[in-house]
CSV table of C-alpha atoms in Angstrom, one decimal:
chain,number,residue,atom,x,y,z
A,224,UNK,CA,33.9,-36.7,14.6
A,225,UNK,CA,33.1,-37.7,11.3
A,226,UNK,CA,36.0,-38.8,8.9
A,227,UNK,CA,36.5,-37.2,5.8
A,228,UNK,CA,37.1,-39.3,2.5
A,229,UNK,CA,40.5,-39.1,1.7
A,230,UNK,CA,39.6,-39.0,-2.3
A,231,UNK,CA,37.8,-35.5,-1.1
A,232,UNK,CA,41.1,-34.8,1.1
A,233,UNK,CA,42.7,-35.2,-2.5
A,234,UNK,CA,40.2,-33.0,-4.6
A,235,UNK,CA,40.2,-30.1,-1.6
A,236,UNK,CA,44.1,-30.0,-1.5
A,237,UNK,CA,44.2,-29.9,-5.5
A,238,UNK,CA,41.5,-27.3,-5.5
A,239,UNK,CA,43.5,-25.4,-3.0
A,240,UNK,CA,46.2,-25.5,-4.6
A,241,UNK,CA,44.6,-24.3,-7.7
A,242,UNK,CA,43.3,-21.6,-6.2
A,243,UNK,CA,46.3,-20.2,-4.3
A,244,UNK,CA,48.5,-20.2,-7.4
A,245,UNK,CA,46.1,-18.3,-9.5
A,246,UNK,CA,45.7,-15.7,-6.8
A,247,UNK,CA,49.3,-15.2,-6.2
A,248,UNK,CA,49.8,-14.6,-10.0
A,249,UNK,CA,47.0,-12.2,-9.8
A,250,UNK,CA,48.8,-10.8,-7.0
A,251,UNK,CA,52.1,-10.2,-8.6
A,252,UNK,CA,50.6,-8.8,-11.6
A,253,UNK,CA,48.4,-6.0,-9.1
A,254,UNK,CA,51.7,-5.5,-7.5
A,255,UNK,CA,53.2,-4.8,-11.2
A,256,UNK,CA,51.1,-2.5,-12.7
A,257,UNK,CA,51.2,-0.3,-9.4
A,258,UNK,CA,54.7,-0.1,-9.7
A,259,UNK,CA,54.4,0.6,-13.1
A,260,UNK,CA,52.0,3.5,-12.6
A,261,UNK,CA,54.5,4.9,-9.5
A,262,UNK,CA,57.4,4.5,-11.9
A,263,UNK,CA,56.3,5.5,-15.3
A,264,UNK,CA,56.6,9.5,-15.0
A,265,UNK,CA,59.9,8.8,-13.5
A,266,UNK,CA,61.2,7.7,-17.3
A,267,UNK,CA,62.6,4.2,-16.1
A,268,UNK,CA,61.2,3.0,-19.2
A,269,UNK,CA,64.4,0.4,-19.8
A,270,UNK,CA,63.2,-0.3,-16.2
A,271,UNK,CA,59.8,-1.0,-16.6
A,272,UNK,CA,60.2,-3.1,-20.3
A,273,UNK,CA,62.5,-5.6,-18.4
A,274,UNK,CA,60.0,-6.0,-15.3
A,275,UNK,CA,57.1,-6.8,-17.6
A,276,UNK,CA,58.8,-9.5,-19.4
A,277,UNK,CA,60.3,-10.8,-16.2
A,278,UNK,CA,56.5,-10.5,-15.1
A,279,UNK,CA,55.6,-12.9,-17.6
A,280,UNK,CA,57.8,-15.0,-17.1
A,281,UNK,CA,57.5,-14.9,-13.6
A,282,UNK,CA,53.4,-15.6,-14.0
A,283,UNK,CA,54.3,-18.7,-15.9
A,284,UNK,CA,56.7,-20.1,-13.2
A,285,UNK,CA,53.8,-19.9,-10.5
A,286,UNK,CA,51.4,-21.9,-12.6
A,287,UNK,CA,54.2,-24.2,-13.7
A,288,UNK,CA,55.1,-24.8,-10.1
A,289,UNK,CA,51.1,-25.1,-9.0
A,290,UNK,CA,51.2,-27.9,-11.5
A,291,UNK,CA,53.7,-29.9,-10.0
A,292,UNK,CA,52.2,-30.0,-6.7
A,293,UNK,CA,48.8,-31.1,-8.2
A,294,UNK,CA,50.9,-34.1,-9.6
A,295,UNK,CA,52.7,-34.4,-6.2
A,296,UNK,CA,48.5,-35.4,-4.9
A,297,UNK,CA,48.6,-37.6,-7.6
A,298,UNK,CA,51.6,-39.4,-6.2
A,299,UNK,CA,53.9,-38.2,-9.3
A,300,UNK,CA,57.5,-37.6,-8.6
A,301,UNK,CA,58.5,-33.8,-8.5
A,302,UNK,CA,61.6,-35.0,-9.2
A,303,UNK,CA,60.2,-36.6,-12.4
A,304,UNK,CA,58.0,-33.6,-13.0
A,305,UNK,CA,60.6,-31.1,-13.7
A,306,UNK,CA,63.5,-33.7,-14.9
A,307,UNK,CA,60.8,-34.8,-17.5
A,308,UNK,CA,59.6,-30.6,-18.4
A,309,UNK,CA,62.9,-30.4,-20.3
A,310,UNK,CA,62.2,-33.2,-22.8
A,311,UNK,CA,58.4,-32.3,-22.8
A,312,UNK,CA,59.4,-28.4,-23.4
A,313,UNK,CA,61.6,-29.9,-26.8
A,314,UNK,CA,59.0,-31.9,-27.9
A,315,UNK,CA,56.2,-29.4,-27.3
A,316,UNK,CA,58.7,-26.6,-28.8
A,317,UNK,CA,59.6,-28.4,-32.1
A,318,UNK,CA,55.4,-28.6,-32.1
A,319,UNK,CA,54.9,-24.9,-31.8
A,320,UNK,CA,58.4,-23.0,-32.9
A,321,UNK,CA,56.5,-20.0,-33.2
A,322,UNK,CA,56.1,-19.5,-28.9
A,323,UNK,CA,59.5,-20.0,-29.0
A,324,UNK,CA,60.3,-17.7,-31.5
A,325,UNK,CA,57.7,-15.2,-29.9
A,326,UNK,CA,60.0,-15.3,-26.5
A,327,UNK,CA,63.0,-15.2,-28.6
A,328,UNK,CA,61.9,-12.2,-30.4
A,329,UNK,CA,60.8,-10.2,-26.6
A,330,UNK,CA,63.7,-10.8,-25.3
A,331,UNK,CA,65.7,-9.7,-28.4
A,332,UNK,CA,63.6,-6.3,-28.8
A,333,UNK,CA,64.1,-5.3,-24.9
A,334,UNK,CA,67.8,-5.7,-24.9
A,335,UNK,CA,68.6,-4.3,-28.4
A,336,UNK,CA,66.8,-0.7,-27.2
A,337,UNK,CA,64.2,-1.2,-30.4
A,338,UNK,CA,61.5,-0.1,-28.0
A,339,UNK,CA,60.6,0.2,-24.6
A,340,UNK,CA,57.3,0.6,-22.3
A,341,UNK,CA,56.1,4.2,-23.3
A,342,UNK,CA,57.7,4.7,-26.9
A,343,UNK,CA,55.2,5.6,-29.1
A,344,UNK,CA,56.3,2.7,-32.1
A,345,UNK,CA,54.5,1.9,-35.2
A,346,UNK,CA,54.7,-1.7,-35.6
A,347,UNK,CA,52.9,-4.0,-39.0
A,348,UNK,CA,50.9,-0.7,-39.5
A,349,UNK,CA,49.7,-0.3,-36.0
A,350,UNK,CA,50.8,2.9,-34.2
A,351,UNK,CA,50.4,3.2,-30.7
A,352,UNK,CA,52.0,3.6,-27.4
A,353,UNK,CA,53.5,0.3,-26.0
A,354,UNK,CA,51.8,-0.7,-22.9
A,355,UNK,CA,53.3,-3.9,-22.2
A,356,UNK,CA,56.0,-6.4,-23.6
A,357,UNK,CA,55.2,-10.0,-22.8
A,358,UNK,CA,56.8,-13.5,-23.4
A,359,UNK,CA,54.4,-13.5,-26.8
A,360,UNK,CA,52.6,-10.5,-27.2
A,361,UNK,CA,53.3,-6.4,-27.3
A,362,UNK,CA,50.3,-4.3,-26.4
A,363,UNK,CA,50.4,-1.0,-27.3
A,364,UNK,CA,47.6,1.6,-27.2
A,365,UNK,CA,46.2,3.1,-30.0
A,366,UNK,CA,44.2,7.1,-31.1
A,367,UNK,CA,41.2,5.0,-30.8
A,368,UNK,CA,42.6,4.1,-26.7
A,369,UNK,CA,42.1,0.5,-27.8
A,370,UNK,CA,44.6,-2.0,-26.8
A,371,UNK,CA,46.5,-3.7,-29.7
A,372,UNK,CA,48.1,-7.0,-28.9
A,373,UNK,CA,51.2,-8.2,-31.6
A,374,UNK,CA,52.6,-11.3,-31.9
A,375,UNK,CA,56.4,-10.8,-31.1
A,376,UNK,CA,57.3,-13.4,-34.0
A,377,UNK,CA,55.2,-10.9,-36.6
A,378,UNK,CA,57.6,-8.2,-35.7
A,379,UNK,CA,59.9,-7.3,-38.5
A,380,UNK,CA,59.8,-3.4,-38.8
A,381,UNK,CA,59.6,-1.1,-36.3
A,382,UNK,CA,59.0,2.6,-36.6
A,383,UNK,CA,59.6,4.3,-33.3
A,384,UNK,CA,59.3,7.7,-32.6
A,385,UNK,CA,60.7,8.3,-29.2
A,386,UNK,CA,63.7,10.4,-30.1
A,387,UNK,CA,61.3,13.5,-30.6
A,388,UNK,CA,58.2,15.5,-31.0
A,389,UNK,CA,56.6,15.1,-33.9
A,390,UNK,CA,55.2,18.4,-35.3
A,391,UNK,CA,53.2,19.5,-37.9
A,392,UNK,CA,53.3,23.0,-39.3
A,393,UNK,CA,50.7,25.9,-41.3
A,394,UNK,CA,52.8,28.8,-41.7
A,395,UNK,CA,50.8,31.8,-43.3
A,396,UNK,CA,52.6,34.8,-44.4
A,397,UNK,CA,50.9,37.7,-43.3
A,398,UNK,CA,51.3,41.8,-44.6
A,399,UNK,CA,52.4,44.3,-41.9
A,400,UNK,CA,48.6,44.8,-41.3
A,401,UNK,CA,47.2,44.3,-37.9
A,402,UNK,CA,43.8,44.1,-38.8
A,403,UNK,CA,44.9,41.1,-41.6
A,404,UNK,CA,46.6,39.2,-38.9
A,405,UNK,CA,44.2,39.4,-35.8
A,406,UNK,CA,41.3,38.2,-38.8
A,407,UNK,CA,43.9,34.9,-39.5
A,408,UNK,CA,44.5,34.5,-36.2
A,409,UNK,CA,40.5,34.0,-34.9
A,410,UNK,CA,39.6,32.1,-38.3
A,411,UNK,CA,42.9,29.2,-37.6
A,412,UNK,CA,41.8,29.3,-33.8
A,413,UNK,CA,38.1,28.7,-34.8
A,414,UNK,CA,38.8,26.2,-37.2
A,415,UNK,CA,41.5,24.3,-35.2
A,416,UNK,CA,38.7,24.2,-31.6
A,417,UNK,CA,36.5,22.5,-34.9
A,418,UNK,CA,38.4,20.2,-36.1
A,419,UNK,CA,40.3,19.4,-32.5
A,420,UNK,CA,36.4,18.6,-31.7
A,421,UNK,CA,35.3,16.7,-34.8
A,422,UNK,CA,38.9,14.6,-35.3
A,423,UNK,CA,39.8,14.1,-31.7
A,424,UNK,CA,41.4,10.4,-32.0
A,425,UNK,CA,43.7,12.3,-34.8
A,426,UNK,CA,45.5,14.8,-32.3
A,427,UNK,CA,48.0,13.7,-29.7
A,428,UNK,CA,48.2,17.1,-27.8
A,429,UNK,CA,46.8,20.7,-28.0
A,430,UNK,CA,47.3,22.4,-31.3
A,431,UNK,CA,49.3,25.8,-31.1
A,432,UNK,CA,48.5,28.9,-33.0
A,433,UNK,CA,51.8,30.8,-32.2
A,434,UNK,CA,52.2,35.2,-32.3
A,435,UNK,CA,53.4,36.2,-35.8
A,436,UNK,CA,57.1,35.9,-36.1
A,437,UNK,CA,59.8,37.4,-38.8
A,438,UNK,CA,62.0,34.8,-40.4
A,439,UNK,CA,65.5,35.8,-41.8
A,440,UNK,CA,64.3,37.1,-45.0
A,441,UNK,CA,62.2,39.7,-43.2
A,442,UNK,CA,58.8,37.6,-44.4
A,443,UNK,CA,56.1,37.5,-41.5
A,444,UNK,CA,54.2,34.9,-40.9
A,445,UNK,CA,51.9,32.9,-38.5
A,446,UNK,CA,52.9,29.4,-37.5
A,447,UNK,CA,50.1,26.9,-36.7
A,448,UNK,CA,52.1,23.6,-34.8
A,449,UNK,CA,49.8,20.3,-35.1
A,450,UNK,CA,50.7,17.5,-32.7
A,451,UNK,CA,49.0,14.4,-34.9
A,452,UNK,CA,49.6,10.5,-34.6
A,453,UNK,CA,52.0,9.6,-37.3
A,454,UNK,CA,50.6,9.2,-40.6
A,455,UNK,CA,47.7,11.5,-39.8
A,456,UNK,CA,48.8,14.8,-41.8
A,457,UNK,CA,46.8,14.2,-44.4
A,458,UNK,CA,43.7,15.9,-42.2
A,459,UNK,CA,45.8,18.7,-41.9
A,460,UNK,CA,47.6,18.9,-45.8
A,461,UNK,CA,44.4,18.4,-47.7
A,462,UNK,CA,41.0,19.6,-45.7
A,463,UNK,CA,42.5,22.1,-42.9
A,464,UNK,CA,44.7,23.4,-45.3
A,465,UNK,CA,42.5,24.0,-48.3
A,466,UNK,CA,39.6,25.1,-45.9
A,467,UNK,CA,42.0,27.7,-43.9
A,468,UNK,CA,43.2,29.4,-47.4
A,469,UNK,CA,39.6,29.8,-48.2
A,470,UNK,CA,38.1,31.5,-45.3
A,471,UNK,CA,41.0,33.8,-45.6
A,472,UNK,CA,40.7,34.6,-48.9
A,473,UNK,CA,36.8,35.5,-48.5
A,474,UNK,CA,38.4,38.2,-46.3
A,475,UNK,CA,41.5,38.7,-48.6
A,476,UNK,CA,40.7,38.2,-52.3
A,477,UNK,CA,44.5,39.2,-52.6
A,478,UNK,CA,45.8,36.1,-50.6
A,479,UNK,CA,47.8,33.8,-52.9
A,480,UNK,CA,48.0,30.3,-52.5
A,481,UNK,CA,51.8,30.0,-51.7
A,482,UNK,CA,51.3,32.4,-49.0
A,483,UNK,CA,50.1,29.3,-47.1
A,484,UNK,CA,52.6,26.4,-47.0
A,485,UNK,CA,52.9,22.9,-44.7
A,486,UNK,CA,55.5,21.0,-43.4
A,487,UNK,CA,56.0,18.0,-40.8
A,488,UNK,CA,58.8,17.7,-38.4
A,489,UNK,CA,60.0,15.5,-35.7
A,490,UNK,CA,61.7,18.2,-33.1
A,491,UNK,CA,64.1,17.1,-30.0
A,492,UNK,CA,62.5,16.3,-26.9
């Protein structure tokens, strides 16, 4: 039987070793985001922000520990190893404050209830829906579906919009006429299928074109409820707007421009 070097006993245990840490962090992390997909719907969102920092932390830990016993083949002292990671870490951290200051801040926007996995936040001018919270990044998803990572340290304002619904409105007053309303009603449903089409990363949900209603003041009117990304109205305020009183008054010449009014909303979940 033919006897192996031990130098390539070494370099096959290191690879090994190598090897098996990297697949148990990939491991954990396939574990995570199942368990994020089962849990999501079920609004554990306090739930799931802790788990993906622990994750994180957690990832690091296995690598850390894979380290040592790559040193252990190199006949260093675990002992050493982790006695010495304290005095490395304060070295390293006085080096690179802002990874400390990155974990700092994570930790700090989990527990104060600023955000969780979910929210839909606007962060540094990004808005999005957060997708993860790391040790030194937050993802969050943008109306382009694109991933936005954000250093944790960069995080000084934070808009979140959790607490509600955030509507847009087009209320058009209407006369008693039937004939006047159904032709409103077909011309805002035509144009909103247009523009739902043509501005599709500005719309968070379906648009609603609601049966004409009587306010308190005995006016009638049809409401038009936009669901839009934050800072997205302008779509609505300037071209739908402008575009909707025309078509209606090619069809009314006696259709006034205050008869058509917007206004924005954030409504209780």
């Amino acid at each position: 039987m033919m006897n192996i070097p031990f130098e390539i006993k070494k370099i096959v245990i290191i690879l090994l070793i190598a090897i098996c840490g990297h697949v148990i962090a990939l491991i954990v992390k396939k574990i995570h985001r199942k368990i994020i997909r089962k849990s999501h719907n079920l609004r554990k969102t306090k739930w799931l922000s802790l788990s993906s920092l622990g994750l994180s932390i957690l990832v690091f830990m296995i690598y850390f520990i894979a380290f040592g016993q790559i040193l252990k083949e190199f006949d260093i002292s675990l002992t050493t190893y982790f006695a010495s990671a304290s005095v490395i870490g304060l070295a390293v951290a006085f080096g690179s404050q802002g990874v400390v200051q990155d974990v700092v801040t994570g930790v700090t926007l989990v527990f104060s209830d600023l955000l969780d996995i979910g929210d839909l936040v606007e962060i540094g001018g990004q808005t999005g829906y957060v997708e993860n919270i790391a040790m030194r990044f937050i993802t969050i998803q943008n109306s382009n579906k694109a991933s936005v990572y954000i250093p944790n340290r960069s995080i000084s304002n934070v808009i979140n919009y959790s607490k509600g619904n955030i509507h847009y409105y087009v209320d058009v007053r209407i006369s008693p006429k039937a004939k006047q309303t159904q032709i409103i009603i077909n011309i805002a449903a035509e144009m909103v299928a247009d523009y739902e089409e043509q501005y599709s990363s500005y719309f968070i949900g379906k648009t609603t074109i609601q049966n004409p209603v009587i306010n308190k003041d005995q006016k009638q009117f049809i409401r038009i409820i936009f669901k839009l990304w934050p800072s997205r109205y302008g779509l609505i305020e300037g071209n739908f707007k402008q575009e909707l009183l025309s078509r209606i008054k090619e069809q009314d010449p006696s259709f006034a421009d205050w008869m058509l009014s917007c206004a924005a909303e954030i409504s209780g979940k």
